Amino acid sequence: MERGLLTNKKSQNPEVVYIGATLELFDEGINSYSNKIVKQDNEFWITYAGTIGASYDFKTIIDAMSILEKQHSNIKFKILGQGPDEKMLKEYCKEIGTFNVDFLGFKNYPEMAAYLSKSDITINNIKKNASQSIINKVADYFASGKPMLNSCRNKEMQWLINNFKTGLNYEAENVQDFIDKFYVLYNDKSLCSKFGKNARQLAESQFDRKTSYKKIINVIEKTKK
């Protein structure tokens, strides 16, 4: 918003409205598919949902998984989605001998919601030089009520993590920093629960399209007057 106001100095009713998600549909997906998703009692899931493409730093997470699985066979990295880098990453997993990364392919929105809700951590693994800020998947991650590990360097995205206490930021393309931040969550169930509740509250207050998009209508109505 601040960037926009540098150019449009006449704006009288500026508002920030995130892309968001329809939480009603998200929750319906959880209710419809959760019972169909099998997760072993001792498993700990880190889950990504979206395009498997060049802007996302999968290799760092895969490298971390290859280290973590030597000590914790219960940790799984679940990748929901498809994309141009999928084949290359599958071959990379074989090359380094990592067996705790699951490529689950494309899932429809309701099923994706259920997978996120079954997970322990969501991950927003943006590369250092990527230009993304607050992208579509962020709303779904918050809606899941799970803590997020975020490498996006955008200041507002990091602020949503730090200010609302919804997870932890880690340095993109830094395997050790990812592992360190992962262990903070892995070893503290109460902290995960706290971050997860905060994430869901943030989704309900600022990312639910049913209410947040009304801000756009209000701005238009005020402008018309």
Coordinates of N, CA and C in Angstrom, one line a residue:
M1 N 0.8 -1.2 0.0 CA 0.0 0.0 0.0 C 0.9 1.3 0.0
E2 N 1.9 1.2 0.8 CA 2.8 2.4 0.9 C 3.4 2.6 -0.5
R3 N 3.8 1.5 -1.2 CA 4.4 1.7 -2.5 C 3.4 2.3 -3.5
G4 N 2.1 1.9 -3.4 CA 1.1 2.5 -4.3 C 0.9 4.0 -4.0
L5 N 0.9 4.3 -2.7 CA 0.7 5.7 -2.3 C 1.8 6.7 -2.7
L6 N 3.0 6.1 -3.0 CA 4.1 7.0 -3.5 C 3.7 7.5 -4.9
T7 N 3.0 6.7 -5.7 CA 2.6 7.1 -7.0 C 1.2 7.8 -7.1
N8 N 0.3 7.2 -6.4 CA -1.1 7.8 -6.3 C -1.3 8.5 -5.0
K9 N -1.0 9.8 -5.1 CA -1.0 10.6 -3.9 C -2.4 11.2 -3.6
K10 N -3.4 10.9 -4.5 CA -4.8 11.3 -4.3 C -5.7 10.3 -3.6
S11 N -5.2 9.2 -3.4 CA -6.0 8.1 -2.8 C -6.5 8.6 -1.4
Q12 N -7.8 8.5 -1.2 CA -8.4 8.9 0.1 C -8.7 7.7 1.0
N13 N -8.9 6.5 0.5 CA -9.3 5.4 1.3 C -8.4 4.1 1.0
P14 N -7.1 4.2 1.3 CA -6.3 3.1 1.0 C -6.5 1.9 1.9
E15 N -6.5 0.7 1.3 CA -6.7 -0.5 2.1 C -5.8 -1.6 1.6
V16 N -5.3 -2.5 2.5 CA -4.6 -3.7 2.2 C -5.5 -4.9 2.2
V17 N -5.7 -5.5 1.1 CA -6.5 -6.7 1.0 C -5.7 -7.9 0.4
Y18 N -5.5 -8.9 1.1 CA -4.7 -10.0 0.6 C -5.5 -10.9 -0.3
I19 N -4.8 -11.7 -1.1 CA -5.5 -12.5 -2.1 C -6.5 -13.5 -1.3
G20 N -6.0 -14.1 -0.3 CA -6.8 -14.8 0.6 C -7.3 -16.2 0.1
A21 N -8.2 -16.7 0.9 CA -8.8 -18.0 0.6 C -10.3 -18.0 1.1
T22 N -11.1 -18.9 0.6 CA -12.5 -19.0 1.1 C -12.4 -20.1 2.2
L23 N -12.4 -19.7 3.4 CA -12.2 -20.6 4.5 C -13.4 -21.6 4.6
E24 N -14.5 -21.2 4.2 CA -15.6 -22.2 4.3 C -15.4 -23.4 3.4
L25 N -14.8 -23.1 2.2 CA -14.5 -24.2 1.2 C -13.3 -25.0 1.7
F26 N -12.3 -24.3 2.3 CA -11.2 -25.0 2.9 C -11.6 -26.0 4.0
D27 N -12.4 -25.5 4.9 CA -12.9 -26.4 6.0 C -13.8 -27.5 5.5
E28 N -14.5 -27.3 4.4 CA -15.3 -28.4 3.8 C -14.4 -29.5 3.3
G29 N -13.3 -29.1 2.7 CA -12.3 -30.0 2.2 C -11.7 -30.9 3.3
I30 N -11.4 -30.3 4.5 CA -10.9 -31.0 5.6 C -11.9 -32.0 6.1
N31 N -13.2 -31.6 6.2 CA -14.2 -32.5 6.6 C -14.5 -33.7 5.6
S32 N -14.3 -33.4 4.3 CA -14.6 -34.4 3.3 C -13.4 -35.4 3.1
Y33 N -12.2 -35.0 3.3 CA -11.0 -35.8 2.9 C -10.1 -36.3 4.1
S34 N -10.2 -35.7 5.2 CA -9.3 -36.0 6.3 C -9.2 -37.5 6.6
N35 N -10.4 -38.1 6.7 CA -10.5 -39.5 7.1 C -9.9 -40.4 6.0
K36 N -9.7 -39.9 4.8 CA -9.2 -40.7 3.7 C -7.6 -40.7 3.6
I37 N -7.0 -39.8 4.4 CA -5.6 -39.6 4.3 C -4.9 -40.3 5.5
V38 N -4.1 -41.3 5.1 CA -3.4 -42.1 6.1 C -2.1 -41.5 6.6
K39 N -2.0 -41.3 7.9 CA -0.8 -40.8 8.5 C -0.5 -41.6 9.7
Q40 N 0.7 -42.2 9.8 CA 1.1 -43.0 10.9 C 1.2 -42.1 12.2
D41 N 0.9 -42.7 13.3 CA 0.8 -41.9 14.6 C 2.1 -41.2 14.9
N42 N 3.3 -41.8 14.5 CA 4.6 -41.2 14.9 C 5.1 -40.3 13.8
E43 N 4.4 -40.2 12.7 CA 5.0 -39.4 11.5 C 4.9 -37.9 11.8
F44 N 5.8 -37.2 11.3 CA 5.9 -35.8 11.4 C 6.0 -35.2 9.9
W45 N 5.0 -34.5 9.5 CA 4.9 -34.1 8.1 C 5.2 -32.6 7.9
I46 N 6.1 -32.3 7.0 CA 6.4 -31.0 6.5 C 5.7 -31.0 5.1
T47 N 4.8 -30.0 4.8 CA 4.1 -30.1 3.6 C 4.2 -28.8 2.7
Y48 N 4.4 -29.0 1.5 CA 4.4 -27.9 0.5 C 3.2 -28.1 -0.5
A49 N 2.6 -27.1 -0.9 CA 1.5 -27.2 -1.8 C 1.6 -26.1 -2.9
G50 N 1.7 -26.5 -4.1 CA 1.8 -25.5 -5.2 C 2.6 -26.0 -6.4
T51 N 3.1 -25.1 -7.2 CA 3.9 -25.4 -8.4 C 5.3 -25.9 -8.0
I52 N 5.8 -26.9 -8.7 CA 7.1 -27.3 -8.5 C 8.0 -26.7 -9.6
G53 N 8.4 -25.4 -9.3 CA 9.0 -24.6 -10.3 C 10.2 -23.9 -9.8
A54 N 10.8 -23.0 -10.7 CA 12.1 -22.5 -10.5 C 12.2 -21.5 -9.3
S55 N 11.0 -20.9 -8.9 CA 11.1 -19.9 -7.8 C 11.2 -20.5 -6.4
Y56 N 11.0 -21.8 -6.4 CA 10.9 -22.5 -5.1 C 12.2 -23.3 -4.8
D57 N 12.7 -23.2 -3.6 CA 14.0 -23.8 -3.2 C 13.7 -25.2 -2.6
F58 N 13.5 -26.2 -3.5 CA 13.3 -27.5 -3.0 C 14.6 -28.3 -2.6
K59 N 15.7 -28.0 -3.3 CA 16.9 -28.7 -3.0 C 17.4 -28.5 -1.6
T60 N 17.2 -27.3 -1.1 CA 17.6 -27.1 0.3 C 16.9 -28.0 1.3
I61 N 15.6 -28.1 1.0 CA 14.7 -28.9 1.9 C 15.1 -30.4 1.7
I62 N 15.3 -30.8 0.5 CA 15.6 -32.2 0.2 C 17.0 -32.6 0.9
D63 N 17.9 -31.7 0.7 CA 19.2 -31.9 1.4 C 19.1 -32.0 2.9
A64 N 18.2 -31.2 3.4 CA 18.0 -31.2 4.9 C 17.3 -32.6 5.3
M65 N 16.4 -33.0 4.4 CA 15.7 -34.3 4.7 C 16.7 -35.4 4.7
S66 N 17.6 -35.4 3.8 CA 18.6 -36.5 3.8 C 19.4 -36.5 5.0
I67 N 19.6 -35.4 5.7 CA 20.3 -35.3 7.0 C 19.4 -35.8 8.1
L68 N 18.2 -35.3 8.1 CA 17.3 -35.5 9.2 C 16.8 -37.0 9.3
E69 N 16.7 -37.6 8.1 CA 16.2 -39.0 8.1 C 17.2 -40.0 8.7
K70 N 18.4 -39.6 8.8 CA 19.4 -40.5 9.4 C 19.2 -40.6 10.9
Q71 N 18.5 -39.6 11.5 CA 18.2 -39.6 12.9 C 16.7 -39.8 13.2
H72 N 15.9 -39.4 12.3 CA 14.4 -39.5 12.5 C 13.7 -40.0 11.3
S73 N 13.5 -41.3 11.2 CA 12.8 -41.9 10.1 C 11.4 -41.5 10.0
N74 N 10.8 -40.9 11.0 CA 9.4 -40.5 11.0 C 9.1 -39.2 10.3
I75 N 10.2 -38.4 10.0 CA 10.0 -37.1 9.3 C 9.8 -37.3 7.8
K76 N 8.7 -36.7 7.3 CA 8.4 -36.8 5.9 C 8.1 -35.4 5.3
F77 N 8.7 -35.3 4.1 CA 8.4 -34.0 3.3 C 7.4 -34.4 2.2
K78 N 6.2 -33.8 2.4 CA 5.1 -34.1 1.4 C 5.0 -32.9 0.4
I79 N 5.1 -33.2 -0.9 CA 5.0 -32.2 -1.9 C 3.7 -32.4 -2.7
L80 N 2.8 -31.5 -2.6 CA 1.5 -31.5 -3.3 C 1.6 -30.6 -4.5
G81 N 1.5 -31.1 -5.7 CA 1.5 -30.3 -6.9 C 2.3 -30.9 -8.0
Q82 N 2.4 -30.1 -9.1 CA 3.2 -30.5 -10.3 C 4.0 -29.3 -10.8
G83 N 4.9 -29.6 -11.7 CA 5.6 -28.5 -12.3 C 6.8 -28.9 -13.1
P84 N 7.5 -28.0 -13.7 CA 8.6 -28.3 -14.6 C 9.8 -28.9 -13.9
D85 N 10.0 -28.7 -12.6 CA 11.1 -29.2 -11.9 C 10.9 -30.6 -11.2
E86 N 9.7 -31.1 -11.4 CA 9.3 -32.3 -10.7 C 10.2 -33.5 -11.0
K87 N 10.4 -33.7 -12.3 CA 11.3 -34.9 -12.7 C 12.7 -34.7 -12.2
M88 N 13.2 -33.6 -12.3 CA 14.6 -33.3 -11.9 C 14.8 -33.5 -10.4
L89 N 13.8 -33.1 -9.6 CA 13.9 -33.3 -8.2 C 13.7 -34.7 -7.8
K90 N 12.9 -35.4 -8.5 CA 12.8 -36.9 -8.2 C 14.1 -37.6 -8.4
E91 N 14.7 -37.2 -9.5 CA 16.0 -37.8 -9.8 C 17.1 -37.4 -8.8
Y92 N 17.0 -36.2 -8.3 CA 17.9 -35.7 -7.3 C 17.8 -36.5 -6.0
C93 N 16.5 -36.8 -5.6 CA 16.3 -37.6 -4.4 C 16.9 -39.0 -4.6
K94 N 16.8 -39.6 -5.7 CA 17.4 -40.9 -6.0 C 18.9 -40.8 -5.9
E95 N 19.4 -39.7 -6.5 CA 20.9 -39.5 -6.6 C 21.5 -39.4 -5.2
I96 N 20.9 -38.7 -4.3 CA 21.5 -38.6 -3.0 C 21.0 -39.6 -2.0
G97 N 20.0 -40.4 -2.4 CA 19.5 -41.5 -1.6 C 18.6 -41.1 -0.5
T98 N 17.7 -40.1 -0.8 CA 16.7 -39.7 0.2 C 15.4 -40.4 -0.1
F99 N 14.8 -40.9 1.0 CA 13.6 -41.7 0.8 C 12.4 -41.2 1.6
N100 N 12.6 -40.0 2.2 CA 11.5 -39.4 3.0 C 10.9 -38.2 2.4
V101 N 11.0 -38.1 1.1 CA 10.3 -37.1 0.3 C 9.3 -37.7 -0.6
D102 N 8.0 -37.3 -0.4 CA 6.9 -37.9 -1.2 C 6.3 -36.9 -2.1
F103 N 6.4 -37.3 -3.4 CA 5.8 -36.4 -4.5 C 4.4 -37.0 -4.7
L104 N 3.4 -36.3 -4.2 CA 2.0 -36.8 -4.2 C 1.2 -36.3 -5.4
G105 N 1.8 -35.4 -6.3 CA 1.1 -35.0 -7.5 C 0.1 -34.0 -7.2
F106 N -0.7 -33.6 -8.2 CA -1.7 -32.6 -8.1 C -2.9 -33.1 -7.3
K107 N -3.4 -32.3 -6.4 CA -4.5 -32.6 -5.6 C -5.6 -31.5 -5.7
N108 N -6.8 -31.9 -5.8 CA -7.8 -30.8 -5.9 C -7.9 -30.0 -4.6
Y109 N -8.5 -28.8 -4.7 CA -8.4 -27.9 -3.5 C -8.9 -28.5 -2.2
P110 N -10.0 -29.2 -2.2 CA -10.5 -29.8 -0.9 C -9.5 -30.8 -0.3
E111 N -9.0 -31.6 -1.2 CA -8.0 -32.6 -0.7 C -6.7 -32.0 -0.2
M112 N -6.3 -31.0 -0.9 CA -5.1 -30.3 -0.5 C -5.3 -29.7 0.9
A113 N -6.5 -29.1 1.1 CA -6.8 -28.5 2.4 C -6.7 -29.6 3.5
A114 N -7.2 -30.8 3.2 CA -7.1 -31.9 4.2 C -5.7 -32.3 4.5
Y115 N -4.8 -32.4 3.4 CA -3.4 -32.7 3.6 C -2.7 -31.7 4.5
L116 N -3.0 -30.4 4.3 CA -2.4 -29.4 5.1 C -2.8 -29.5 6.5
S117 N -4.1 -29.8 6.8 CA -4.6 -29.9 8.1 C -4.0 -31.1 8.8
K118 N -3.6 -32.2 8.1 CA -3.0 -33.4 8.7 C -1.5 -33.2 9.0
S119 N -0.9 -32.1 8.4 CA 0.5 -31.9 8.5 C 0.9 -31.3 9.8
D120 N 2.2 -31.2 10.1 CA 2.7 -30.6 11.3 C 3.3 -29.2 11.1
I121 N 3.8 -29.1 9.9 CA 4.4 -27.8 9.5 C 4.1 -27.6 8.0
T122 N 3.8 -26.3 7.6 CA 3.8 -26.0 6.2 C 5.0 -25.2 5.9
I123 N 5.4 -25.2 4.6 CA 6.7 -24.6 4.2 C 6.5 -23.7 3.0
N124 N 7.0 -22.5 3.1 CA 7.0 -21.5 2.0 C 8.4 -21.3 1.6
N125 N 8.9 -22.2 0.8 CA 10.3 -22.2 0.5 C 10.7 -21.5 -0.8
I126 N 10.6 -20.1 -0.7 CA 11.0 -19.3 -1.8 C 12.5 -19.1 -1.9
K127 N 13.0 -19.0 -3.1 CA 14.4 -18.8 -3.3 C 14.8 -17.3 -2.9
K128 N 16.1 -17.1 -2.7 CA 16.6 -15.8 -2.3 C 16.2 -14.7 -3.3
N129 N 16.4 -15.0 -4.5 CA 16.3 -13.9 -5.5 C 14.9 -13.9 -6.2
A130 N 14.0 -14.7 -5.7 CA 12.6 -14.7 -6.2 C 11.9 -13.4 -5.8
S131 N 11.0 -12.9 -6.7 CA 10.3 -11.7 -6.5 C 9.0 -11.8 -5.7
Q132 N 8.5 -13.0 -5.4 CA 7.2 -13.2 -4.8 C 7.1 -12.5 -3.4
S133 N 5.9 -12.1 -3.1 CA 5.7 -11.5 -1.8 C 4.7 -12.4 -1.0
I134 N 3.5 -12.0 -0.9 CA 2.5 -12.8 -0.2 C 1.6 -13.5 -1.2
I135 N 2.0 -14.7 -1.5 CA 1.4 -15.5 -2.6 C 0.2 -16.3 -2.2
N136 N -0.5 -16.9 -3.1 CA -1.8 -17.6 -2.9 C -1.7 -18.6 -1.8
K137 N -0.7 -19.4 -1.8 CA -0.6 -20.5 -0.9 C -0.5 -20.1 0.6
V138 N -0.1 -18.9 0.8 CA 0.1 -18.4 2.2 C -1.3 -18.4 3.0
A139 N -2.3 -18.0 2.3 CA -3.7 -18.0 2.9 C -4.1 -19.4 3.3
D140 N -3.8 -20.4 2.4 CA -4.1 -21.8 2.7 C -3.3 -22.3 3.9
Y141 N -2.0 -22.0 3.9 CA -1.1 -22.4 5.0 C -1.6 -21.9 6.3
F142 N -2.0 -20.6 6.4 CA -2.5 -20.0 7.6 C -3.8 -20.7 8.0
A143 N -4.7 -20.9 7.0 CA -6.0 -21.6 7.2 C -5.9 -22.9 7.9
S144 N -4.8 -23.6 7.6 CA -4.6 -25.0 8.0 C -4.4 -25.1 9.6
G145 N -4.1 -23.9 10.2 CA -3.8 -23.9 11.6 C -2.5 -24.6 12.0
K146 N -1.6 -24.6 11.1 CA -0.2 -25.2 11.4 C 0.8 -24.1 11.3
P147 N 2.0 -24.3 12.0 CA 3.0 -23.3 12.0 C 3.7 -23.4 10.6
M148 N 4.2 -22.2 10.2 CA 4.9 -22.2 8.9 C 6.4 -21.9 9.0
L149 N 7.2 -22.6 8.2 CA 8.6 -22.2 8.0 C 8.7 -21.5 6.7
N150 N 9.2 -20.2 6.8 CA 9.1 -19.3 5.6 C 10.5 -18.8 5.3
S151 N 10.9 -18.9 4.0 CA 12.2 -18.4 3.5 C 12.0 -17.1 2.6
C152 N 10.8 -16.8 2.4 CA 10.5 -15.6 1.6 C 11.1 -14.3 2.2
R153 N 11.9 -13.6 1.5 CA 12.6 -12.4 2.1 C 11.8 -11.2 2.1
N154 N 10.6 -11.2 1.5 CA 9.7 -10.0 1.5 C 9.4 -9.6 2.9
K155 N 9.6 -8.3 3.2 CA 9.5 -7.8 4.6 C 8.1 -8.0 5.2
E156 N 7.1 -7.8 4.4 CA 5.7 -8.0 4.9 C 5.4 -9.4 5.2
M157 N 5.9 -10.3 4.3 CA 5.7 -11.8 4.6 C 6.4 -12.2 5.9
Q158 N 7.6 -11.7 6.1 CA 8.3 -12.0 7.3 C 7.6 -11.4 8.6
W159 N 7.0 -10.2 8.3 CA 6.3 -9.5 9.4 C 5.1 -10.4 9.8
L160 N 4.4 -11.0 8.8 CA 3.2 -11.8 9.2 C 3.6 -13.0 10.0
I161 N 4.8 -13.5 9.8 CA 5.4 -14.6 10.6 C 5.8 -14.1 12.0
N162 N 6.5 -13.0 12.1 CA 7.1 -12.6 13.3 C 6.0 -11.9 14.2
N163 N 5.3 -10.9 13.6 CA 4.4 -10.1 14.4 C 3.2 -10.9 14.9
F164 N 2.7 -11.8 14.1 CA 1.5 -12.6 14.6 C 1.9 -14.0 15.2
K165 N 3.2 -14.2 15.2 CA 3.8 -15.4 15.8 C 3.1 -16.7 15.2
T166 N 3.3 -16.8 13.9 CA 2.6 -17.9 13.1 C 3.6 -19.0 12.7
G167 N 4.9 -18.8 13.0 CA 5.9 -19.8 12.6 C 7.3 -19.1 12.8
L168 N 8.2 -19.6 11.9 CA 9.6 -19.1 11.9 C 10.1 -18.8 10.5
N169 N 10.9 -17.7 10.4 CA 11.6 -17.4 9.2 C 13.0 -18.1 9.2
Y170 N 13.4 -18.6 8.1 CA 14.7 -19.2 7.9 C 15.4 -18.6 6.7
E171 N 16.7 -18.7 6.6 CA 17.4 -18.1 5.5 C 17.3 -19.1 4.3
A172 N 16.8 -18.5 3.2 CA 16.7 -19.3 2.0 C 18.0 -19.9 1.5
E173 N 18.0 -21.1 1.1 CA 19.1 -21.8 0.5 C 20.2 -22.1 1.5
N174 N 19.8 -22.1 2.8 CA 20.7 -22.4 3.9 C 20.2 -23.7 4.6
V175 N 20.9 -24.8 4.3 CA 20.4 -26.1 4.8 C 20.4 -26.1 6.4
Q176 N 21.5 -25.6 6.9 CA 21.7 -25.7 8.4 C 20.7 -24.8 9.1
D177 N 20.5 -23.6 8.6 CA 19.5 -22.7 9.2 C 18.1 -23.3 9.1
F178 N 17.8 -24.0 8.0 CA 16.5 -24.6 7.9 C 16.4 -25.7 9.0
I179 N 17.4 -26.5 9.1 CA 17.4 -27.6 10.1 C 17.3 -27.1 11.5
D180 N 18.0 -26.0 11.8 CA 17.9 -25.4 13.2 C 16.5 -24.9 13.5
K181 N 15.9 -24.2 12.5 CA 14.5 -23.7 12.7 C 13.5 -24.9 12.8
F182 N 13.8 -25.9 12.0 CA 12.9 -27.0 12.0 C 12.9 -27.7 13.4
Y183 N 14.1 -27.8 13.9 CA 14.2 -28.5 15.2 C 13.5 -27.7 16.4
V184 N 13.5 -26.4 16.2 CA 12.8 -25.6 17.2 C 11.3 -26.0 17.3
L185 N 10.7 -26.2 16.1 CA 9.3 -26.7 16.1 C 9.1 -28.2 16.4
Y186 N 10.0 -29.0 15.8 CA 9.9 -30.4 16.0 C 10.0 -30.8 17.5
N187 N 10.8 -30.1 18.2 CA 11.0 -30.4 19.7 C 10.1 -29.7 20.6
D188 N 9.2 -28.9 20.1 CA 8.3 -28.1 21.0 C 6.9 -28.2 20.5
K189 N 6.1 -29.2 20.9 CA 4.7 -29.3 20.5 C 3.8 -28.2 20.9
S190 N 4.1 -27.6 22.1 CA 3.3 -26.5 22.6 C 3.5 -25.3 21.8
L191 N 4.7 -25.1 21.3 CA 5.0 -23.9 20.5 C 4.3 -24.1 19.1
C192 N 4.4 -25.3 18.6 CA 3.7 -25.6 17.3 C 2.2 -25.3 17.4
S193 N 1.6 -25.7 18.6 CA 0.2 -25.5 18.8 C -0.1 -24.0 18.9
K194 N 0.7 -23.3 19.6 CA 0.5 -21.8 19.7 C 0.6 -21.1 18.4
F195 N 1.7 -21.4 17.6 CA 1.8 -20.8 16.3 C 0.7 -21.2 15.4
G196 N 0.2 -22.5 15.4 CA -0.9 -22.9 14.6 C -2.2 -22.2 14.9
K197 N -2.5 -22.0 16.2 CA -3.7 -21.3 16.5 C -3.6 -19.8 16.1
N198 N -2.4 -19.2 16.2 CA -2.3 -17.9 15.7 C -2.4 -17.8 14.2
A199 N -1.9 -18.8 13.5 CA -2.1 -18.8 12.0 C -3.5 -18.9 11.6
R200 N -4.3 -19.7 12.3 CA -5.7 -19.8 11.9 C -6.5 -18.5 12.2
Q201 N -6.1 -17.9 13.4 CA -6.8 -16.6 13.7 C -6.4 -15.6 12.7
L202 N -5.2 -15.6 12.2 CA -4.8 -14.6 11.2 C -5.6 -14.8 9.9
A203 N -5.7 -16.1 9.5 CA -6.5 -16.4 8.3 C -7.9 -15.9 8.5
E204 N -8.5 -16.1 9.6 CA -9.9 -15.7 9.8 C -10.1 -14.2 9.8
S205 N -9.1 -13.5 10.3 CA -9.2 -12.0 10.5 C -8.8 -11.3 9.2
Q206 N -7.8 -11.8 8.4 CA -7.3 -11.0 7.3 C -7.3 -11.8 6.0
F207 N -7.5 -13.1 6.0 CA -7.3 -13.8 4.7 C -8.6 -14.5 4.2
D208 N -9.7 -14.3 4.9 CA -10.9 -15.0 4.5 C -11.6 -14.1 3.5
R209 N -11.7 -14.5 2.3 CA -12.3 -13.7 1.2 C -13.7 -13.3 1.5
K210 N -14.4 -14.1 2.2 CA -15.9 -13.8 2.5 C -16.0 -12.5 3.2
T211 N -15.0 -12.1 4.0 CA -15.1 -10.9 4.8 C -14.0 -9.9 4.2
S212 N -12.8 -10.3 3.9 CA -11.8 -9.4 3.5 C -12.1 -8.7 2.2
Y213 N -12.8 -9.4 1.2 CA -13.0 -8.7 -0.1 C -14.1 -7.6 0.1
K214 N -14.8 -7.6 1.2 CA -15.8 -6.5 1.4 C -15.1 -5.2 1.5
K215 N -13.8 -5.2 1.9 CA -13.0 -4.0 2.0 C -12.9 -3.3 0.6
I216 N -12.8 -4.2 -0.4 CA -12.7 -3.6 -1.8 C -14.0 -2.9 -2.2
I217 N -15.1 -3.6 -1.8 CA -16.4 -3.0 -2.1 C -16.6 -1.7 -1.4
N218 N -16.2 -1.7 -0.1 CA -16.3 -0.4 0.7 C -15.5 0.7 0.1
V219 N -14.2 0.4 -0.4 CA -13.4 1.4 -1.0 C -14.1 2.0 -2.2
I220 N -14.6 1.1 -3.0 CA -15.3 1.5 -4.3 C -16.5 2.4 -3.9
E221 N -17.3 2.0 -2.9 CA -18.5 2.8 -2.5 C -18.1 4.2 -2.0
K222 N -17.0 4.2 -1.2 CA -16.6 5.5 -0.7 C -16.1 6.4 -1.8
T223 N -15.4 5.8 -2.8 CA -14.9 6.5 -3.9 C -16.0 7.1 -4.8
K224 N -17.1 6.3 -5.0 CA -18.2 6.8 -5.8 C -18.9 8.0 -5.1
K225 N -18.9 8.0 -3.8 CA -19.5 9.2 -3.1 C -18.6 10.4 -3.2

